[in-house]
Amino acid sequence: MNIGDCTKRISAQDAVNMIQNGDRLLVGGFGICGTPFTLIDVIAESDHARELTIISNNLGETGKGLGKLLISKHIKKAIGSYFTTNRDAVKAWNKGELEIELIPQGTLAEAIRAGGAGIAGFYTKTGVGTKLAKGKEEREFDGEMYLFIRGIRAKIALIKADKADTMGNLVYAKTARNFNPMMATAADIVIAEVDDIVEAGMLDPEQIVTPHVYVDYIVQNDRYEKMGGEYVERSKH
């Protein structure tokens, strides 16, 4: 089978067409590292998928990554840990245009892992006695209070990897291996944006982090290239 015969490979537009109004999406990335830029751009250019709930560590930066979806007003609610790096997110929240649910970073990671593992929820000490505990079940263990946190899943996960083979096995680049691998386990449909697609058998098995059984579709990044360690839009240089 050659690369052109990859049955999991689809266009970014076909991938985005799977997203409907009001959908709940897991989106990989930490800051803008490991972010599926091409898929996000195509969502921002479309008009059929709005009122989205985005589950991600943050909302990119101003005009970058998920920050574009704020500008295009595709996001209704954001669930994550660190939104203040994007001033647009703060402004939208202050205006009542964006709902925000804050979850401590480690708790968010564990909630997604739990969702992918079929675990309904877990107890953690993090957040006890703070505003984040409001409305959550509390329980005492060994003389200390814990909060119950539900596992997190979504309809669709948009993740970013460095390479895929034609079966859908994924290899990540350095710290781009952040939330992406666990998100690949916690959605009904997993769409992986990758820089390169190679023949099955060409990836070192020891470097494969996400096995192909978790990946439904592959989209090739055709809008961005690495320059100086960062992704830059091809039309902007």
PDB file of C-alpha atoms in Angstrom:
ATOM      1  CA  MET A   1       0.000   0.000   0.000  1.00  0.00           C
ATOM      2  CA  ASN A   2       1.390   3.420  -0.883  1.00  0.00           C
ATOM      3  CA  ILE A   3       0.773   6.619   1.019  1.00  0.00           C
ATOM      4  CA  GLY A   4      -1.921   7.709  -1.402  1.00  0.00           C
ATOM      5  CA  ASP A   5      -3.949   4.615  -0.440  1.00  0.00           C
ATOM      6  CA  CYS A   6      -4.091   5.507   3.249  1.00  0.00           C
ATOM      7  CA  THR A   7      -7.743   4.860   4.114  1.00  0.00           C
ATOM      8  CA  LYS A   8      -7.546   6.970   7.279  1.00  0.00           C
ATOM      9  CA  ARG A   9      -6.252  10.048   5.482  1.00  0.00           C
ATOM     10  CA  ILE A  10      -8.865  12.732   4.837  1.00  0.00           C
ATOM     11  CA  SER A  11      -8.791  16.438   4.080  1.00  0.00           C
ATOM     12  CA  ALA A  12      -8.948  19.012   6.842  1.00  0.00           C
ATOM     13  CA  GLN A  13     -12.294  20.175   5.433  1.00  0.00           C
ATOM     14  CA  ASP A  14     -13.751  16.656   5.554  1.00  0.00           C
ATOM     15  CA  ALA A  15     -12.562  16.363   9.141  1.00  0.00           C
ATOM     16  CA  VAL A  16     -14.152  19.652  10.167  1.00  0.00           C
ATOM     17  CA  ASN A  17     -17.406  18.669   8.437  1.00  0.00           C
ATOM     18  CA  MET A  18     -17.800  16.008  11.147  1.00  0.00           C
ATOM     19  CA  ILE A  19     -18.096  18.750  13.770  1.00  0.00           C
ATOM     20  CA  GLN A  20     -21.598  20.063  14.423  1.00  0.00           C
ATOM     21  CA  ASN A  21     -23.044  23.016  16.313  1.00  0.00           C
ATOM     22  CA  GLY A  22     -22.751  22.561  20.058  1.00  0.00           C
ATOM     23  CA  ASP A  23     -20.215  19.734  19.911  1.00  0.00           C
ATOM     24  CA  ARG A  24     -17.765  19.064  22.717  1.00  0.00           C
ATOM     25  CA  LEU A  25     -14.156  18.873  21.498  1.00  0.00           C
ATOM     26  CA  LEU A  26     -10.888  17.836  23.079  1.00  0.00           C
ATOM     27  CA  VAL A  27      -8.072  19.875  21.509  1.00  0.00           C
ATOM     28  CA  GLY A  28      -4.407  19.091  22.138  1.00  0.00           C
ATOM     29  CA  GLY A  29      -1.744  21.625  22.952  1.00  0.00           C
ATOM     30  CA  PHE A  30       0.132  23.303  25.774  1.00  0.00           C
ATOM     31  CA  GLY A  31       0.470  27.004  25.083  1.00  0.00           C
ATOM     32  CA  ILE A  32       0.661  26.613  21.316  1.00  0.00           C
ATOM     33  CA  CYS A  33       3.012  23.623  21.417  1.00  0.00           C
ATOM     34  CA  GLY A  34       1.410  20.485  19.998  1.00  0.00           C
ATOM     35  CA  THR A  35      -1.560  22.402  18.584  1.00  0.00           C
ATOM     36  CA  PRO A  36      -3.462  21.181  15.473  1.00  0.00           C
ATOM     37  CA  PHE A  37      -3.197  24.541  13.691  1.00  0.00           C
ATOM     38  CA  THR A  38      -4.512  23.429  10.298  1.00  0.00           C
ATOM     39  CA  LEU A  39      -7.688  21.891  11.716  1.00  0.00           C
ATOM     40  CA  ILE A  40      -8.320  24.955  13.887  1.00  0.00           C
ATOM     41  CA  ASP A  41      -7.876  27.277  10.904  1.00  0.00           C
ATOM     42  CA  VAL A  42     -10.429  25.341   8.854  1.00  0.00           C
ATOM     43  CA  ILE A  43     -12.945  25.469  11.714  1.00  0.00           C
ATOM     44  CA  ALA A  44     -12.414  29.242  11.965  1.00  0.00           C
ATOM     45  CA  GLU A  45     -13.131  29.563   8.230  1.00  0.00           C
ATOM     46  CA  SER A  46     -16.328  27.500   8.405  1.00  0.00           C
ATOM     47  CA  ASP A  47     -19.734  28.579   9.593  1.00  0.00           C
ATOM     48  CA  HIS A  48     -21.512  25.332  10.415  1.00  0.00           C
ATOM     49  CA  ALA A  49     -19.743  24.385  13.658  1.00  0.00           C
ATOM     50  CA  ARG A  50     -20.420  27.017  16.304  1.00  0.00           C
ATOM     51  CA  GLU A  51     -21.442  27.068  19.977  1.00  0.00           C
ATOM     52  CA  LEU A  52     -18.542  24.702  20.646  1.00  0.00           C
ATOM     53  CA  THR A  53     -17.316  23.530  24.032  1.00  0.00           C
ATOM     54  CA  ILE A  54     -13.522  23.324  23.871  1.00  0.00           C
ATOM     55  CA  ILE A  55     -11.616  21.212  26.378  1.00  0.00           C
ATOM     56  CA  SER A  56      -7.966  22.214  26.244  1.00  0.00           C
ATOM     57  CA  ASN A  57      -5.234  23.325  28.606  1.00  0.00           C
ATOM     58  CA  ASN A  58      -5.613  26.893  27.303  1.00  0.00           C
ATOM     59  CA  LEU A  59      -7.039  28.841  24.367  1.00  0.00           C
ATOM     60  CA  GLY A  60      -3.850  29.451  22.421  1.00  0.00           C
ATOM     61  CA  GLU A  61      -2.607  33.005  22.129  1.00  0.00           C
ATOM     62  CA  THR A  62      -4.108  36.129  20.604  1.00  0.00           C
ATOM     63  CA  GLY A  63      -4.754  35.265  16.960  1.00  0.00           C
ATOM     64  CA  LYS A  64      -2.921  31.938  17.207  1.00  0.00           C
ATOM     65  CA  GLY A  65      -4.252  28.409  17.532  1.00  0.00           C
ATOM     66  CA  LEU A  66      -7.518  28.302  19.465  1.00  0.00           C
ATOM     67  CA  GLY A  67      -7.245  32.082  19.767  1.00  0.00           C
ATOM     68  CA  LYS A  68      -8.529  32.214  16.180  1.00  0.00           C
ATOM     69  CA  LEU A  69     -11.742  30.474  17.234  1.00  0.00           C
ATOM     70  CA  LEU A  70     -12.312  33.165  19.843  1.00  0.00           C
ATOM     71  CA  ILE A  71     -12.006  35.869  17.212  1.00  0.00           C
ATOM     72  CA  SER A  72     -14.343  33.987  14.868  1.00  0.00           C
ATOM     73  CA  LYS A  73     -16.764  33.426  17.784  1.00  0.00           C
ATOM     74  CA  HIS A  74     -16.988  29.655  17.416  1.00  0.00           C
ATOM     75  CA  ILE A  75     -16.490  28.926  21.127  1.00  0.00           C
ATOM     76  CA  LYS A  76     -19.326  29.005  23.639  1.00  0.00           C
ATOM     77  CA  LYS A  77     -17.492  27.409  26.565  1.00  0.00           C
ATOM     78  CA  ALA A  78     -13.885  26.639  27.448  1.00  0.00           C
ATOM     79  CA  ILE A  79     -12.859  23.980  29.963  1.00  0.00           C
ATOM     80  CA  GLY A  80      -9.196  24.098  30.947  1.00  0.00           C
ATOM     81  CA  SER A  81      -6.491  25.413  33.214  1.00  0.00           C
ATOM     82  CA  TYR A  82      -4.746  28.498  31.938  1.00  0.00           C
ATOM     83  CA  PHE A  83      -6.594  31.080  29.867  1.00  0.00           C
ATOM     84  CA  THR A  84      -4.932  34.343  30.875  1.00  0.00           C
ATOM     85  CA  THR A  85      -2.157  34.101  28.260  1.00  0.00           C
ATOM     86  CA  ASN A  86      -4.810  35.042  25.703  1.00  0.00           C
ATOM     87  CA  ARG A  87      -6.228  38.499  26.359  1.00  0.00           C
ATOM     88  CA  ASP A  88      -9.100  37.794  23.985  1.00  0.00           C
ATOM     89  CA  ALA A  89     -10.282  35.009  26.297  1.00  0.00           C
ATOM     90  CA  VAL A  90     -10.301  37.332  29.296  1.00  0.00           C
ATOM     91  CA  LYS A  91     -12.132  40.044  27.334  1.00  0.00           C
ATOM     92  CA  ALA A  92     -14.741  37.581  26.034  1.00  0.00           C
ATOM     93  CA  TRP A  93     -15.354  36.247  29.542  1.00  0.00           C
ATOM     94  CA  ASN A  94     -15.695  39.771  30.975  1.00  0.00           C
ATOM     95  CA  LYS A  95     -18.267  40.596  28.278  1.00  0.00           C
ATOM     96  CA  GLY A  96     -20.252  37.431  28.997  1.00  0.00           C
ATOM     97  CA  GLU A  97     -19.458  36.050  25.538  1.00  0.00           C
ATOM     98  CA  LEU A  98     -17.499  33.046  26.836  1.00  0.00           C
ATOM     99  CA  GLU A  99     -18.215  30.553  29.611  1.00  0.00           C
ATOM    100  CA  ILE A 100     -15.130  29.310  31.433  1.00  0.00           C
ATOM    101  CA  GLU A 101     -14.734  26.265  33.660  1.00  0.00           C
ATOM    102  CA  LEU A 102     -11.371  26.215  35.392  1.00  0.00           C
ATOM    103  CA  ILE A 103      -9.766  22.899  36.309  1.00  0.00           C
ATOM    104  CA  PRO A 104      -6.300  22.600  37.902  1.00  0.00           C
ATOM    105  CA  GLN A 105      -3.817  21.358  35.316  1.00  0.00           C
ATOM    106  CA  GLY A 106      -2.985  18.034  36.951  1.00  0.00           C
ATOM    107  CA  THR A 107      -6.659  17.389  37.634  1.00  0.00           C
ATOM    108  CA  LEU A 108      -7.484  18.107  33.987  1.00  0.00           C
ATOM    109  CA  ALA A 109      -4.834  15.668  32.784  1.00  0.00           C
ATOM    110  CA  GLU A 110      -6.056  12.960  35.158  1.00  0.00           C
ATOM    111  CA  ALA A 111      -9.719  13.565  34.259  1.00  0.00           C
ATOM    112  CA  ILE A 112      -8.955  13.049  30.561  1.00  0.00           C
ATOM    113  CA  ARG A 113      -6.869   9.962  31.348  1.00  0.00           C
ATOM    114  CA  ALA A 114      -9.745   8.608  33.435  1.00  0.00           C
ATOM    115  CA  GLY A 115     -12.223   9.290  30.648  1.00  0.00           C
ATOM    116  CA  GLY A 116     -10.030   7.379  28.219  1.00  0.00           C
ATOM    117  CA  ALA A 117      -9.641   4.481  30.627  1.00  0.00           C
ATOM    118  CA  GLY A 118     -13.361   4.094  31.246  1.00  0.00           C
ATOM    119  CA  ILE A 119     -13.110   5.421  34.819  1.00  0.00           C
ATOM    120  CA  ALA A 120     -16.170   7.416  35.865  1.00  0.00           C
ATOM    121  CA  GLY A 121     -14.277   9.700  38.228  1.00  0.00           C
ATOM    122  CA  PHE A 122     -11.769  10.018  41.045  1.00  0.00           C
ATOM    123  CA  TYR A 123     -11.084  11.896  44.268  1.00  0.00           C
ATOM    124  CA  THR A 124      -8.384  14.554  44.659  1.00  0.00           C
ATOM    125  CA  LYS A 125      -7.306  16.977  47.393  1.00  0.00           C
ATOM    126  CA  THR A 126      -6.572  19.680  44.840  1.00  0.00           C
ATOM    127  CA  GLY A 127      -9.129  22.496  45.025  1.00  0.00           C
ATOM    128  CA  VAL A 128     -10.569  21.627  48.436  1.00  0.00           C
ATOM    129  CA  GLY A 129     -11.576  24.787  50.276  1.00  0.00           C
ATOM    130  CA  THR A 130     -11.517  26.959  47.149  1.00  0.00           C
ATOM    131  CA  LYS A 131     -14.173  28.294  44.770  1.00  0.00           C
ATOM    132  CA  LEU A 132     -13.345  25.378  42.463  1.00  0.00           C
ATOM    133  CA  ALA A 133     -14.965  23.058  45.016  1.00  0.00           C
ATOM    134  CA  LYS A 134     -18.382  24.696  44.644  1.00  0.00           C
ATOM    135  CA  GLY A 135     -21.035  22.173  43.647  1.00  0.00           C
ATOM    136  CA  LYS A 136     -18.670  19.195  43.808  1.00  0.00           C
ATOM    137  CA  GLU A 137     -19.078  16.163  46.022  1.00  0.00           C
ATOM    138  CA  GLU A 138     -16.662  16.066  48.961  1.00  0.00           C
ATOM    139  CA  ARG A 139     -15.600  13.017  50.914  1.00  0.00           C
ATOM    140  CA  GLU A 140     -13.222  12.386  53.775  1.00  0.00           C
ATOM    141  CA  PHE A 141     -10.397   9.838  53.522  1.00  0.00           C
ATOM    142  CA  ASP A 142      -7.966   9.279  56.380  1.00  0.00           C
ATOM    143  CA  GLY A 143      -8.920  12.558  58.002  1.00  0.00           C
ATOM    144  CA  GLU A 144      -8.560  14.685  54.862  1.00  0.00           C
ATOM    145  CA  MET A 145     -11.179  16.064  52.500  1.00  0.00           C
ATOM    146  CA  TYR A 146     -11.219  15.218  48.806  1.00  0.00           C
ATOM    147  CA  LEU A 147     -13.229  16.417  45.804  1.00  0.00           C
ATOM    148  CA  PHE A 148     -14.865  14.043  43.372  1.00  0.00           C
ATOM    149  CA  ILE A 149     -13.942  14.809  39.736  1.00  0.00           C
ATOM    150  CA  ARG A 150     -15.736  13.225  36.810  1.00  0.00           C
ATOM    151  CA  GLY A 151     -13.717  11.688  34.006  1.00  0.00           C
ATOM    152  CA  ILE A 152     -13.701  13.755  30.814  1.00  0.00           C
ATOM    153  CA  ARG A 153     -14.655  12.540  27.354  1.00  0.00           C
ATOM    154  CA  ALA A 154     -15.739  14.310  24.179  1.00  0.00           C
ATOM    155  CA  LYS A 155     -17.353  13.544  20.855  1.00  0.00           C
ATOM    156  CA  ILE A 156     -14.238  14.491  18.882  1.00  0.00           C
ATOM    157  CA  ALA A 157     -10.546  14.906  19.714  1.00  0.00           C
ATOM    158  CA  LEU A 158      -8.344  17.068  17.507  1.00  0.00           C
ATOM    159  CA  ILE A 159      -4.733  16.189  18.241  1.00  0.00           C
ATOM    160  CA  LYS A 160      -1.316  16.973  16.764  1.00  0.00           C
ATOM    161  CA  ALA A 161       1.508  14.511  16.117  1.00  0.00           C
ATOM    162  CA  ASP A 162       4.784  14.753  14.241  1.00  0.00           C
ATOM    163  CA  LYS A 163       4.422  11.621  12.116  1.00  0.00           C
ATOM    164  CA  ALA A 164       1.876   8.943  11.330  1.00  0.00           C
ATOM    165  CA  ASP A 165       2.145   5.783   9.316  1.00  0.00           C
ATOM    166  CA  THR A 166      -0.600   4.718   6.946  1.00  0.00           C
ATOM    167  CA  MET A 167      -2.226   2.635   9.697  1.00  0.00           C
ATOM    168  CA  GLY A 168      -2.492   5.651  12.007  1.00  0.00           C
ATOM    169  CA  ASN A 169       0.286   4.935  14.514  1.00  0.00           C
ATOM    170  CA  LEU A 170       1.536   8.265  15.912  1.00  0.00           C
ATOM    171  CA  VAL A 171       4.917   9.669  16.916  1.00  0.00           C
ATOM    172  CA  TYR A 172       5.120  13.007  18.743  1.00  0.00           C
ATOM    173  CA  ALA A 173       7.834  15.671  18.669  1.00  0.00           C
ATOM    174  CA  LYS A 174       9.365  16.397  22.076  1.00  0.00           C
ATOM    175  CA  THR A 175       7.050  18.503  24.298  1.00  0.00           C
ATOM    176  CA  ALA A 176       4.238  18.312  21.743  1.00  0.00           C
ATOM    177  CA  ARG A 177       3.609  15.083  23.602  1.00  0.00           C
ATOM    178  CA  ASN A 178       1.557  16.927  26.201  1.00  0.00           C
ATOM    179  CA  PHE A 179      -2.205  16.387  26.334  1.00  0.00           C
ATOM    180  CA  ASN A 180      -2.345  14.814  22.876  1.00  0.00           C
ATOM    181  CA  PRO A 181      -1.731  11.117  23.736  1.00  0.00           C
ATOM    182  CA  MET A 182      -4.326  10.996  26.521  1.00  0.00           C
ATOM    183  CA  MET A 183      -6.883  12.900  24.430  1.00  0.00           C
ATOM    184  CA  ALA A 184      -6.485  10.244  21.751  1.00  0.00           C
ATOM    185  CA  THR A 185      -8.048   7.753  24.181  1.00  0.00           C
ATOM    186  CA  ALA A 186     -10.955   9.894  25.377  1.00  0.00           C
ATOM    187  CA  ALA A 187     -13.108  10.710  22.344  1.00  0.00           C
ATOM    188  CA  ASP A 188     -15.563   8.898  20.108  1.00  0.00           C
ATOM    189  CA  ILE A 189     -13.758  10.202  16.995  1.00  0.00           C
ATOM    190  CA  VAL A 190     -10.022  10.935  17.008  1.00  0.00           C
ATOM    191  CA  ILE A 191      -8.580  13.097  14.232  1.00  0.00           C
ATOM    192  CA  ALA A 192      -4.807  13.460  14.167  1.00  0.00           C
ATOM    193  CA  GLU A 193      -3.114  16.291  12.302  1.00  0.00           C
ATOM    194  CA  VAL A 194       0.438  15.276  11.338  1.00  0.00           C
ATOM    195  CA  ASP A 195       3.380  16.794   9.492  1.00  0.00           C
ATOM    196  CA  ASP A 196       4.437  13.589   7.721  1.00  0.00           C
ATOM    197  CA  ILE A 197       2.794  10.319   6.691  1.00  0.00           C
ATOM    198  CA  VAL A 198       5.010   7.306   6.027  1.00  0.00           C
ATOM    199  CA  GLU A 199       4.386   3.730   4.972  1.00  0.00           C
ATOM    200  CA  ALA A 200       3.309   1.201   7.592  1.00  0.00           C
ATOM    201  CA  GLY A 201       6.404  -0.401   9.101  1.00  0.00           C
ATOM    202  CA  MET A 202       8.646   2.645   8.641  1.00  0.00           C
ATOM    203  CA  LEU A 203       8.171   4.024  12.166  1.00  0.00           C
ATOM    204  CA  ASP A 204      10.359   2.732  14.973  1.00  0.00           C
ATOM    205  CA  PRO A 205       7.925   0.750  17.158  1.00  0.00           C
ATOM    206  CA  GLU A 206       9.733   2.023  20.263  1.00  0.00           C
ATOM    207  CA  GLN A 207       8.834   5.612  19.295  1.00  0.00           C
ATOM    208  CA  ILE A 208       5.136   5.014  18.690  1.00  0.00           C
ATOM    209  CA  VAL A 209       3.143   6.568  21.524  1.00  0.00           C
ATOM    210  CA  THR A 210      -0.427   6.357  20.220  1.00  0.00           C
ATOM    211  CA  PRO A 211      -1.299   3.012  18.579  1.00  0.00           C
ATOM    212  CA  HIS A 212      -3.369   3.105  15.411  1.00  0.00           C
ATOM    213  CA  VAL A 213      -6.407   1.547  17.080  1.00  0.00           C
ATOM    214  CA  TYR A 214      -7.103   4.882  18.774  1.00  0.00           C
ATOM    215  CA  VAL A 215      -6.879   6.972  15.599  1.00  0.00           C
ATOM    216  CA  ASP A 216      -9.862   7.240  13.252  1.00  0.00           C
ATOM    217  CA  TYR A 217      -8.579   9.802  10.750  1.00  0.00           C
ATOM    218  CA  ILE A 218      -5.329  11.475   9.699  1.00  0.00           C
ATOM    219  CA  VAL A 219      -5.057  14.989   8.289  1.00  0.00           C
ATOM    220  CA  GLN A 220      -1.816  16.243   6.769  1.00  0.00           C
ATOM    221  CA  ASN A 221      -0.655  19.661   7.923  1.00  0.00           C
ATOM    222  CA  ASP A 222      -0.320  21.590   4.666  1.00  0.00           C
ATOM    223  CA  ARG A 223      -0.495  25.158   5.963  1.00  0.00           C
ATOM    224  CA  TYR A 224       2.362  25.436   8.446  1.00  0.00           C
ATOM    225  CA  GLU A 225       6.055  24.631   8.504  1.00  0.00           C
ATOM    226  CA  LYS A 226       8.657  24.639  11.237  1.00  0.00           C
ATOM    227  CA  MET A 227      10.991  27.618  11.294  1.00  0.00           C
ATOM    228  CA  GLY A 228      13.314  28.183  14.230  1.00  0.00           C
ATOM    229  CA  GLY A 229      11.445  25.619  16.293  1.00  0.00           C
ATOM    230  CA  GLU A 230       8.040  27.265  15.732  1.00  0.00           C
ATOM    231  CA  TYR A 231       5.223  26.670  13.268  1.00  0.00           C
ATOM    232  CA  VAL A 232       4.776  29.517  10.788  1.00  0.00           C
ATOM    233  CA  GLU A 233       2.034  29.857   8.191  1.00  0.00           C
ATOM    234  CA  ARG A 234       3.504  29.288   4.756  1.00  0.00           C
ATOM    235  CA  SER A 235       1.803  32.382   3.348  1.00  0.00           C
ATOM    236  CA  LYS A 236       3.350  34.638   5.997  1.00  0.00           C
ATOM    237  CA  HIS A 237       7.049  34.360   5.178  1.00  0.00           C
TER     238      HIS A 237
END
